[in-house]
Amino acid sequence: MDPREQALKEITRRYFLERSGASVIGSVGLAMMLNERLFASSMVSDRSDLSDMSDKSQGKRSDPFAPKAPHFTPKAKAVIFLNMTGAPSQPDLFDYKPALAKLDGQPIPESALAGLRLGPFTSTDRNTKLVFQSPWSFKQYGQSGMWISELLPHTAEIVDEVTFIRSMHTNEINHVPAQLLFSTGSPRQGRPTMGSWVTYGLGSECEDLPGFIVLTSGKSGRCGTTCWGSGFLPSVYQGVPFRSAGEPVLYLNNPPGVDADLRRQTLDAIKEINHGSLAGIGDPEIATRIEAYEMAYKMQTSVPGLMDISSESQATLEMYGAKPGEGSFSNNCLLARRLVERGVRFVQIDHGGWDHHGGGDQNLITGLPDRCKQVDQGGAALIKDLKARGMLDSTLVIWGGEFGRQPMSQNKPSKQDAGRDHLRSAFTIWMAGGGIKRGQIYGATDDFGISVADKPMHIHDLQATILHCLGIEHTRLTFKHQGREFRLTDVEGQVADGLLA
């Protein structure tokens, strides 16, 4: 008998998972197995394609990422979510207000603050709520006449391809609850994120990569992995983090002494054990585990070439400002295009560090220009590149953070040390492609940019609109958990028809 076959027979399932899981199976399988333990006991699916992921009598497995029919003909096939965690300052980037210059340094009128819940660091003393005009100049660009800060010269070049939503508002005033609400529809942990809902509802068109992939750069967001988790959905739908520099997925490669043939035999042995458990127990999370092992095996071949951006033309690299081997936002934007080209359904790029309260590493005067320089070229190049390749109409791109920033200065010794506190009542994001009108300004704020004055857009409205672009009726994409039907938009959400092409 082949010594390797003998060794395989002697390996128990528990021994394999304890000793070899991290190094052999890879972080994708490990992450999914860890996550499934948290929610499997309370998970009940009302969809037969998920709750019966295997044929118990024959031990066969169905693909949870197999493409599923949308509710109606979609405009978008994929989503790229440029998630600016920490809350970019809209009065310094997008929402130009001449009134701030007129009243700079004076207390903001009490009438502008009526009924508002301000940030956690805002003083109750009216005399400290001083109007703070943007230190940076604005100009109008494109046929839309969109006002853009001098900090975003590349974004100024694409204004006629995107829609700027100036009337966003949210319920939450602190970072983690607001980030959770933006990503999951709830300020509390345990709910599935947008990427998980989308891949659960539509599957993926890529057979050798996960349907939901996460790329990160900049300062880490406070929400962490919860903002790309699958919550109570089967853990196969959670976001899988890829690294744009170094080894793309940790522990994906075979360890020394293990060749491809031995790995395949090992996985087949583990699969047989798991199919036996699935047939006897019927827990769909066992099917998730099987799928995780198989996906990790496929990724050994598909990932290395995909993540090597050196194969791109020099002109493309220069357009993005991308440099092979760097873990930058520009590299991640280029990788996002490559991923959706391969059929990945949802790509999320998290870029943190936008929390500019003033002073130290949160200094607005130095920190905001630095952040803008990191993301401006890559984000604009992504739109240009998608359009040039005929992909923009079928790819929905979203850029934004969890809430906004106040038009007043946070109480600091000087303007050079000033910052801006949180603002939940009004902020700006932009969207492009995938069923969204081009070159439009949607909604408006008051003279100070502190309250919505026209076409209010709640987070749940945004989520409903995103799903609509993908051909999903948001009230019909549900999952039964703890006795009731849950959905991304909770019990709210209206599609913003005025955004749709």
XYZ file of C-alpha atoms in Angstrom, residues 14 16 29 33 55 88 94 99 115 149 163 178 180-181 273 280 312 322 333 337 365 400-401 409:
24
model
C -10.125 15.966 14.926
C -6.452 17.026 11.087
C -11.684 27.659 5.394
C -15.297 27.303 10.339
C -28.587 15.240 -1.401
C -14.945 61.907 5.402
C -18.310 67.944 -1.599
C -22.414 80.922 4.244
C -33.737 69.407 17.143
C -12.679 70.600 -3.267
C -24.253 60.900 -8.898
C -22.965 53.731 12.270
C -22.702 48.460 11.255
C -25.882 50.245 10.170
C -16.088 12.273 6.524
C -26.680 12.008 9.362
C -1.320 45.221 -16.436
C -0.691 51.560 -8.661
C -9.064 49.579 -6.891
C -11.721 45.709 -11.444
C -5.491 70.352 8.280
C -18.725 56.943 1.199
C -18.413 56.725 4.963
C -14.815 73.544 14.484
